[in-house]
């Protein structure tokens, strides 16, 4: 190299190692607050270590899942609010393993961006840590990647990976579901983390709302409505998981009610859902009206105010409803059929 030629560094290519170090230092503190006595390593190790002994379980089965929060991130970018989507991510993943009766053990996160902002990354991971603490889950490790030219300025992506455990004899798999069983529903707090591509089109293109536009019928701004949290159902259902009263659970995410319920139905069964048997939040009616969206599209794209569906025998329905309290609705029943949803 010519002596007069400037030396090119990694930072010249768009990667700021110092910024990554500052972000990692803040993440270590956030993650450490979620640690428990099973945590055997510190953030910064090449791999996270977790005590895998389960003497209280006869046949422990590990249950793992991975997910993201989709284009809900676009709302975080538009509003500058980054400390909620991480919590949404954890709750989504917790619910995905909860449907098989698993309780969470530890969580890993992945944050990727074009130009790393330690403040933004720390805000995102703070939400992840909050979600982990609320669900009794350890933030055991993760990855922060700076990828110049790969993401638009000010944007990032996040993904989460969860591992939980359930005793083999207490796995919830839907195999015992039969006609005349009852469907109970726990309410969502909004869109959760699905249907955002359609919702954003309806709000920001069709209705020409801005994130700060106040929508009187919702009592909040457009941005606030679209950032409503993804609820975790672990605490409400925790006291029921070991009692054998739940035959099946369905987390109502992408695909809405029509595509998620068949995933837990055995052959020869279907479900019939009664419209009007639970309160549908005003947000969904507004979305339907803005785009003249068909009823079938609404039920297939959005959760329609239902975050989790419980399938149980009719004799156990009262026990479950008493445990869960007022916010639990009987919305239908299991019938004979070919694993379909009839609304």
Short mmCIF file of C-alpha atoms in Angstrom, two decimals:
data_model
loop_
_atom_site.label_atom_id
_atom_site.label_comp_id
_atom_site.label_asym_id
_atom_site.label_seq_id
_atom_site.Cartn_x
_atom_site.Cartn_y
_atom_site.Cartn_z
CA UNK A 1 0.00 0.00 0.00
CA UNK A 2 1.22 3.47 -0.85
CA UNK A 3 2.45 5.31 2.25
CA UNK A 4 0.26 8.28 1.32
CA UNK A 5 -2.87 6.16 1.08
CA UNK A 6 -5.22 6.35 4.07
CA UNK A 7 -5.75 3.18 6.06
CA UNK A 8 -9.34 1.90 5.79
CA UNK A 9 -10.97 0.52 8.95
CA UNK A 10 -14.11 -1.46 9.78
CA UNK A 11 -15.80 1.79 10.81
CA UNK A 12 -15.18 3.16 7.31
CA UNK A 13 -17.28 0.26 6.05
CA UNK A 14 -20.11 1.28 8.39
CA UNK A 15 -19.52 -0.97 11.41
CA UNK A 16 -18.91 0.79 14.71
CA UNK A 17 -17.31 -1.71 17.11
CA UNK A 18 -17.21 0.87 19.91
CA UNK A 19 -20.97 1.44 19.61
CA UNK A 20 -21.51 -2.31 19.70
CA UNK A 21 -19.43 -2.55 22.86
CA UNK A 22 -21.48 0.20 24.53
CA UNK A 23 -24.70 -1.55 23.57
CA UNK A 24 -23.42 -4.89 24.86
CA UNK A 25 -22.42 -3.36 28.20
CA UNK A 26 -25.96 -2.05 28.67
CA UNK A 27 -27.50 -5.33 27.56
CA UNK A 28 -25.43 -7.28 30.10
CA UNK A 29 -26.99 -5.32 32.94
CA UNK A 30 -30.51 -5.74 31.56
CA UNK A 31 -30.05 -9.49 31.08
CA UNK A 32 -28.47 -10.01 34.50
CA UNK A 33 -31.69 -8.76 36.12
CA UNK A 34 -33.52 -11.79 34.68
CA UNK A 35 -31.02 -14.39 35.95
CA UNK A 36 -32.01 -17.03 38.50
CA UNK A 37 -30.25 -19.87 40.32
CA UNK A 38 -30.34 -22.03 37.16
CA UNK A 39 -28.28 -19.51 35.19
CA UNK A 40 -24.71 -20.80 34.92
CA UNK A 41 -23.08 -18.26 32.62
CA UNK A 42 -22.73 -14.53 32.09
CA UNK A 43 -23.78 -12.56 29.01
CA UNK A 44 -20.70 -12.41 26.77
CA UNK A 45 -19.92 -16.11 26.80
CA UNK A 46 -19.96 -17.86 23.44
CA UNK A 47 -22.92 -19.90 24.67
CA UNK A 48 -25.40 -19.45 27.51
CA UNK A 49 -25.49 -22.21 30.14
CA UNK A 50 -28.58 -23.26 32.04
CA UNK A 51 -29.02 -25.98 34.66
CA UNK A 52 -31.00 -28.74 32.91
CA UNK A 53 -31.85 -30.88 35.94
CA UNK A 54 -35.59 -31.20 36.66
CA UNK A 55 -35.95 -33.49 39.69
CA UNK A 56 -39.59 -32.49 40.22
CA UNK A 57 -40.60 -33.74 36.76
CA UNK A 58 -40.94 -37.43 35.93
CA UNK A 59 -40.17 -37.09 32.22
CA UNK A 60 -39.17 -33.51 31.36
CA UNK A 61 -39.73 -32.55 27.72
CA UNK A 62 -38.14 -29.41 26.28
CA UNK A 63 -40.35 -27.26 24.06
CA UNK A 64 -38.74 -24.64 21.80
CA UNK A 65 -40.06 -21.95 19.47
CA UNK A 66 -38.89 -18.92 17.50
CA UNK A 67 -40.77 -15.89 16.22
CA UNK A 68 -40.69 -12.18 15.47
CA UNK A 69 -43.14 -9.28 15.69
CA UNK A 70 -43.52 -8.63 11.97
CA UNK A 71 -44.27 -5.17 10.66
CA UNK A 72 -45.40 -3.97 14.07
CA UNK A 73 -41.79 -2.76 14.09
CA UNK A 74 -42.80 -0.12 11.54
CA UNK A 75 -44.99 1.45 14.23
CA UNK A 76 -42.05 1.52 16.63
CA UNK A 77 -39.95 3.27 13.97
CA UNK A 78 -42.70 5.80 13.23
CA UNK A 79 -43.40 6.65 16.87
CA UNK A 80 -39.86 6.38 18.23
CA UNK A 81 -41.16 4.01 20.93
CA UNK A 82 -38.83 1.01 21.09
CA UNK A 83 -39.32 -0.41 24.60
CA UNK A 84 -42.57 -2.31 23.92
CA UNK A 85 -41.84 -4.53 20.90
CA UNK A 86 -39.27 -6.57 22.84
CA UNK A 87 -41.87 -7.39 25.48
CA UNK A 88 -44.33 -8.29 22.71
CA UNK A 89 -41.73 -10.66 21.29
CA UNK A 90 -41.25 -12.51 24.57
CA UNK A 91 -44.99 -12.77 25.26
CA UNK A 92 -45.63 -14.10 21.75
CA UNK A 93 -43.00 -16.82 22.18
CA UNK A 94 -44.22 -17.68 25.70
CA UNK A 95 -47.74 -18.20 24.37
CA UNK A 96 -46.48 -20.40 21.54
CA UNK A 97 -44.98 -22.96 23.94
CA UNK A 98 -47.71 -22.49 26.52
CA UNK A 99 -50.23 -24.12 24.19
CA UNK A 100 -48.40 -27.42 24.79
CA UNK A 101 -48.39 -26.88 28.53
CA UNK A 102 -44.77 -25.71 28.72
CA UNK A 103 -43.46 -23.10 31.12
CA UNK A 104 -40.57 -20.93 29.87
CA UNK A 105 -36.99 -21.50 31.02
CA UNK A 106 -34.82 -19.16 28.97
CA UNK A 107 -34.93 -16.81 26.02
CA UNK A 108 -32.46 -15.66 23.34
CA UNK A 109 -32.87 -12.55 21.23
CA UNK A 110 -31.48 -11.32 17.91
CA UNK A 111 -31.37 -7.64 16.98
CA UNK A 112 -30.07 -6.59 13.56
CA UNK A 113 -29.74 -3.07 12.20
CA UNK A 114 -27.94 -1.08 9.53
CA UNK A 115 -26.25 1.42 11.85
CA UNK A 116 -26.19 0.53 15.50
CA UNK A 117 -27.65 3.01 17.98
CA UNK A 118 -26.78 1.85 21.52
CA UNK A 119 -29.75 3.80 22.93
CA UNK A 120 -32.29 2.19 20.58
CA UNK A 121 -30.88 -1.31 21.00
CA UNK A 122 -30.84 -0.91 24.79
CA UNK A 123 -34.48 0.24 24.68
CA UNK A 124 -35.51 -2.79 22.61
CA UNK A 125 -33.64 -5.20 24.88
CA UNK A 126 -35.08 -3.48 27.96
CA UNK A 127 -38.49 -4.55 26.66
CA UNK A 128 -37.21 -8.08 26.15
CA UNK A 129 -35.85 -8.13 29.72
CA UNK A 130 -39.16 -6.81 31.09
CA UNK A 131 -41.03 -9.58 29.28
CA UNK A 132 -38.62 -12.21 30.57
CA UNK A 133 -38.95 -11.05 34.18
CA UNK A 134 -42.75 -10.96 33.96
CA UNK A 135 -42.79 -14.54 32.65
CA UNK A 136 -40.14 -15.93 35.03
CA UNK A 137 -37.79 -16.49 32.10
CA UNK A 138 -34.03 -15.94 31.90
CA UNK A 139 -32.60 -13.77 29.11
CA UNK A 140 -29.69 -16.16 28.60
CA UNK A 141 -28.03 -14.65 25.56
CA UNK A 142 -28.47 -13.17 22.13
CA UNK A 143 -26.90 -11.39 19.21
CA UNK A 144 -26.68 -7.77 18.08
CA UNK A 145 -25.67 -7.45 14.43
CA UNK A 146 -24.69 -4.25 12.63
CA UNK A 147 -25.18 -4.76 8.87
CA UNK A 148 -24.51 -1.58 6.86
CA UNK A 149 -26.60 -1.21 3.72
CA UNK A 150 -28.92 -4.06 4.67
CA UNK A 151 -31.58 -2.10 6.56
CA UNK A 152 -33.01 1.36 6.01
CA UNK A 153 -31.70 4.12 8.24
CA UNK A 154 -33.34 4.01 11.67
CA UNK A 155 -34.78 0.53 11.17
CA UNK A 156 -33.97 -2.84 12.71
CA UNK A 157 -35.35 -6.36 13.01
CA UNK A 158 -35.77 -8.53 16.07
CA UNK A 159 -36.36 -12.24 16.58
CA UNK A 160 -36.75 -14.35 19.68
CA UNK A 161 -35.99 -17.95 20.58
CA UNK A 162 -37.51 -19.60 23.65
CA UNK A 163 -37.05 -22.91 25.45
CA UNK A 164 -39.50 -24.23 28.04
CA UNK A 165 -40.27 -27.49 29.79
CA UNK A 166 -43.30 -29.68 30.45
CA UNK A 167 -43.69 -33.09 32.06
CA UNK A 168 -44.47 -35.62 29.34
CA UNK A 169 -47.65 -36.79 31.08
CA UNK A 170 -48.94 -33.19 31.19
CA UNK A 171 -48.37 -32.22 27.56
CA UNK A 172 -51.40 -30.50 26.05
CA UNK A 173 -51.78 -31.77 22.47
CA UNK A 174 -55.49 -31.78 21.65
CA UNK A 175 -55.60 -35.55 21.10
CA UNK A 176 -58.49 -36.04 23.55
CA UNK A 177 -60.71 -33.35 21.99
CA UNK A 178 -64.14 -34.75 21.02
CA UNK A 179 -67.45 -33.34 19.76
CA UNK A 180 -69.45 -31.40 22.39
CA UNK A 181 -66.29 -30.07 24.05
CA UNK A 182 -66.45 -26.35 24.81
CA UNK A 183 -64.40 -23.44 23.44
CA UNK A 184 -63.44 -20.70 25.90
CA UNK A 185 -61.69 -17.49 24.86
CA UNK A 186 -59.30 -15.13 26.63
CA UNK A 187 -59.31 -11.58 25.23
CA UNK A 188 -56.49 -9.95 23.30
CA UNK A 189 -55.33 -6.38 23.92
CA UNK A 190 -55.45 -5.39 20.25
CA UNK A 191 -53.76 -6.77 17.14
CA UNK A 192 -51.00 -8.38 19.23
CA UNK A 193 -48.30 -9.02 16.59
CA UNK A 194 -50.25 -10.04 13.50
CA UNK A 195 -52.15 -8.43 10.65
CA UNK A 196 -50.03 -5.29 10.70
CA UNK A 197 -49.40 -5.12 6.96
CA UNK A 198 -53.15 -4.80 6.37
CA UNK A 199 -53.72 -2.59 9.42
CA UNK A 200 -50.97 -0.16 8.38
CA UNK A 201 -52.39 0.03 4.85
CA UNK A 202 -55.86 0.81 6.19
CA UNK A 203 -54.70 3.38 8.75
CA UNK A 204 -51.92 5.17 6.90
CA UNK A 205 -52.89 4.80 3.24
CA UNK A 206 -56.68 4.45 3.12
CA UNK A 207 -57.54 6.69 6.09
CA UNK A 208 -54.40 8.88 5.78
CA UNK A 209 -53.87 8.81 9.55
CA UNK A 210 -50.53 9.81 11.04
CA UNK A 211 -49.17 7.90 14.05
CA UNK A 212 -50.13 10.88 16.23
CA UNK A 213 -53.67 11.22 14.85
CA UNK A 214 -56.18 10.90 17.69
CA UNK A 215 -59.04 8.53 16.88
CA UNK A 216 -62.00 9.46 19.08
CA UNK A 217 -63.82 6.11 18.79
CA UNK A 218 -60.69 4.36 20.10
CA UNK A 219 -59.84 6.99 22.71
CA UNK A 220 -56.20 7.02 21.64
CA UNK A 221 -53.89 7.86 18.77
CA UNK A 222 -53.35 5.59 15.78
CA UNK A 223 -49.84 4.82 16.99
CA UNK A 224 -51.04 3.94 20.49
CA UNK A 225 -53.73 1.64 19.10
CA UNK A 226 -51.22 -0.23 16.97
CA UNK A 227 -48.68 -0.52 19.81
CA UNK A 228 -51.11 -2.13 22.27
CA UNK A 229 -49.21 -4.99 23.95
CA UNK A 230 -49.20 -8.64 23.01
CA UNK A 231 -50.56 -10.28 26.17
CA UNK A 232 -48.93 -13.29 27.85
CA UNK A 233 -51.42 -15.89 29.08
CA UNK A 234 -48.93 -17.77 31.25
CA UNK A 235 -49.99 -16.32 34.60
CA UNK A 236 -53.76 -16.72 34.04
CA UNK A 237 -53.38 -20.30 32.85
CA UNK A 238 -50.51 -21.40 35.11
CA UNK A 239 -52.78 -22.70 37.87
CA UNK A 240 -54.69 -24.86 35.37
CA UNK A 241 -51.82 -26.52 33.50
CA UNK A 242 -51.29 -29.34 36.01
CA UNK A 243 -54.96 -30.05 36.72
CA UNK A 244 -55.78 -31.96 33.54
CA UNK A 245 -58.78 -29.79 32.72
CA UNK A 246 -57.41 -28.28 29.50
CA UNK A 247 -57.64 -30.49 26.41
CA UNK A 248 -56.25 -28.01 23.91
CA UNK A 249 -54.94 -24.47 23.59
CA UNK A 250 -54.65 -22.32 20.47
CA UNK A 251 -52.66 -19.08 20.37
CA UNK A 252 -54.54 -16.82 17.94
CA UNK A 253 -51.78 -15.24 15.87
CA UNK A 254 -51.15 -15.14 12.09
CA UNK A 255 -54.08 -16.78 10.33
CA UNK A 256 -56.59 -15.56 12.90
CA UNK A 257 -59.24 -17.84 14.32
CA UNK A 258 -59.81 -19.79 11.12
CA UNK A 259 -56.24 -21.04 10.62
CA UNK A 260 -55.03 -21.53 14.20
CA UNK A 261 -57.75 -23.68 15.73
CA UNK A 262 -57.44 -26.53 13.19
CA UNK A 263 -53.81 -26.97 14.27
CA UNK A 264 -54.94 -28.60 17.52
CA UNK A 265 -57.98 -30.54 16.27
CA UNK A 266 -57.83 -34.34 15.89
CA UNK A 267 -59.23 -35.99 12.77
CA UNK A 268 -63.01 -36.13 12.61
CA UNK A 269 -63.59 -32.90 14.52
CA UNK A 270 -64.29 -29.26 13.69
CA UNK A 271 -65.32 -26.22 15.71
CA UNK A 272 -68.36 -24.01 15.52
CA UNK A 273 -67.88 -20.47 16.81
CA UNK A 274 -70.85 -18.27 17.68
CA UNK A 275 -70.55 -14.67 16.51
CA UNK A 276 -71.37 -12.13 19.18
CA UNK A 277 -70.38 -14.43 22.03
CA UNK A 278 -67.45 -12.18 23.01
CA UNK A 279 -66.88 -8.41 22.79
CA UNK A 280 -64.99 -7.44 19.63
CA UNK A 281 -62.88 -4.30 20.31
CA UNK A 282 -63.72 -1.14 18.38
CA UNK A 283 -60.31 -1.28 16.67
CA UNK A 284 -61.40 -4.24 14.54
CA UNK A 285 -64.69 -2.65 13.51
CA UNK A 286 -62.80 0.48 12.49
CA UNK A 287 -60.36 -1.56 10.37
CA UNK A 288 -63.24 -3.45 8.73
CA UNK A 289 -65.09 -0.24 7.92
CA UNK A 290 -62.05 1.62 6.57
CA UNK A 291 -61.33 -1.02 3.94
CA UNK A 292 -64.78 -2.58 3.54
CA UNK A 293 -62.96 -5.76 4.55
CA UNK A 294 -64.98 -8.96 4.20
CA UNK A 295 -65.96 -10.87 7.30
CA UNK A 296 -63.99 -13.94 6.23
CA UNK A 297 -60.86 -11.80 5.70
CA UNK A 298 -61.25 -10.19 9.12
CA UNK A 299 -61.44 -13.54 10.91
CA UNK A 300 -58.55 -14.98 8.94
CA UNK A 301 -56.20 -11.99 9.28
CA UNK A 302 -56.91 -10.65 12.77
CA UNK A 303 -57.50 -12.22 16.18
CA UNK A 304 -60.79 -10.26 16.47
CA UNK A 305 -60.27 -9.72 20.18
CA UNK A 306 -59.42 -13.33 21.05
CA UNK A 307 -55.83 -14.01 22.10
CA UNK A 308 -56.07 -17.60 23.34
CA UNK A 309 -58.69 -20.33 22.92
CA UNK A 310 -59.13 -23.10 25.49
CA UNK A 311 -60.79 -26.40 24.59
CA UNK A 312 -62.21 -28.38 27.50
CA UNK A 313 -65.00 -30.79 28.34
CA UNK A 314 -68.32 -29.17 29.21
CA UNK A 315 -68.00 -30.55 32.75
CA UNK A 316 -64.75 -28.60 33.30
CA UNK A 317 -65.82 -25.31 31.73
CA UNK A 318 -67.21 -23.82 34.95
CA UNK A 319 -64.03 -24.70 36.89
CA UNK A 320 -61.86 -23.00 34.29
CA UNK A 321 -64.08 -19.92 34.04
CA UNK A 322 -64.14 -19.54 37.83
CA UNK A 323 -60.34 -19.69 37.89
CA UNK A 324 -59.94 -17.15 35.10
CA UNK A 325 -62.60 -14.70 36.27
CA UNK A 326 -64.91 -12.47 34.26
CA UNK A 327 -62.67 -12.04 31.21
CA UNK A 328 -63.29 -15.51 29.83
CA UNK A 329 -65.99 -16.17 27.26
CA UNK A 330 -67.73 -19.29 25.99
CA UNK A 331 -67.51 -18.83 22.22
CA UNK A 332 -68.46 -22.18 20.72
CA UNK A 333 -68.12 -25.93 20.72
CA UNK A 334 -66.44 -28.85 19.02
CA UNK A 335 -68.51 -30.69 16.42
CA UNK A 336 -67.96 -33.53 13.99
CA UNK A 337 -66.16 -32.47 10.83
CA UNK A 338 -62.95 -32.21 8.89
CA UNK A 339 -60.74 -29.96 11.06
CA UNK A 340 -62.43 -26.73 9.99
CA UNK A 341 -63.74 -23.60 11.70
CA UNK A 342 -67.37 -22.65 11.18
CA UNK A 343 -68.21 -19.10 12.24
#
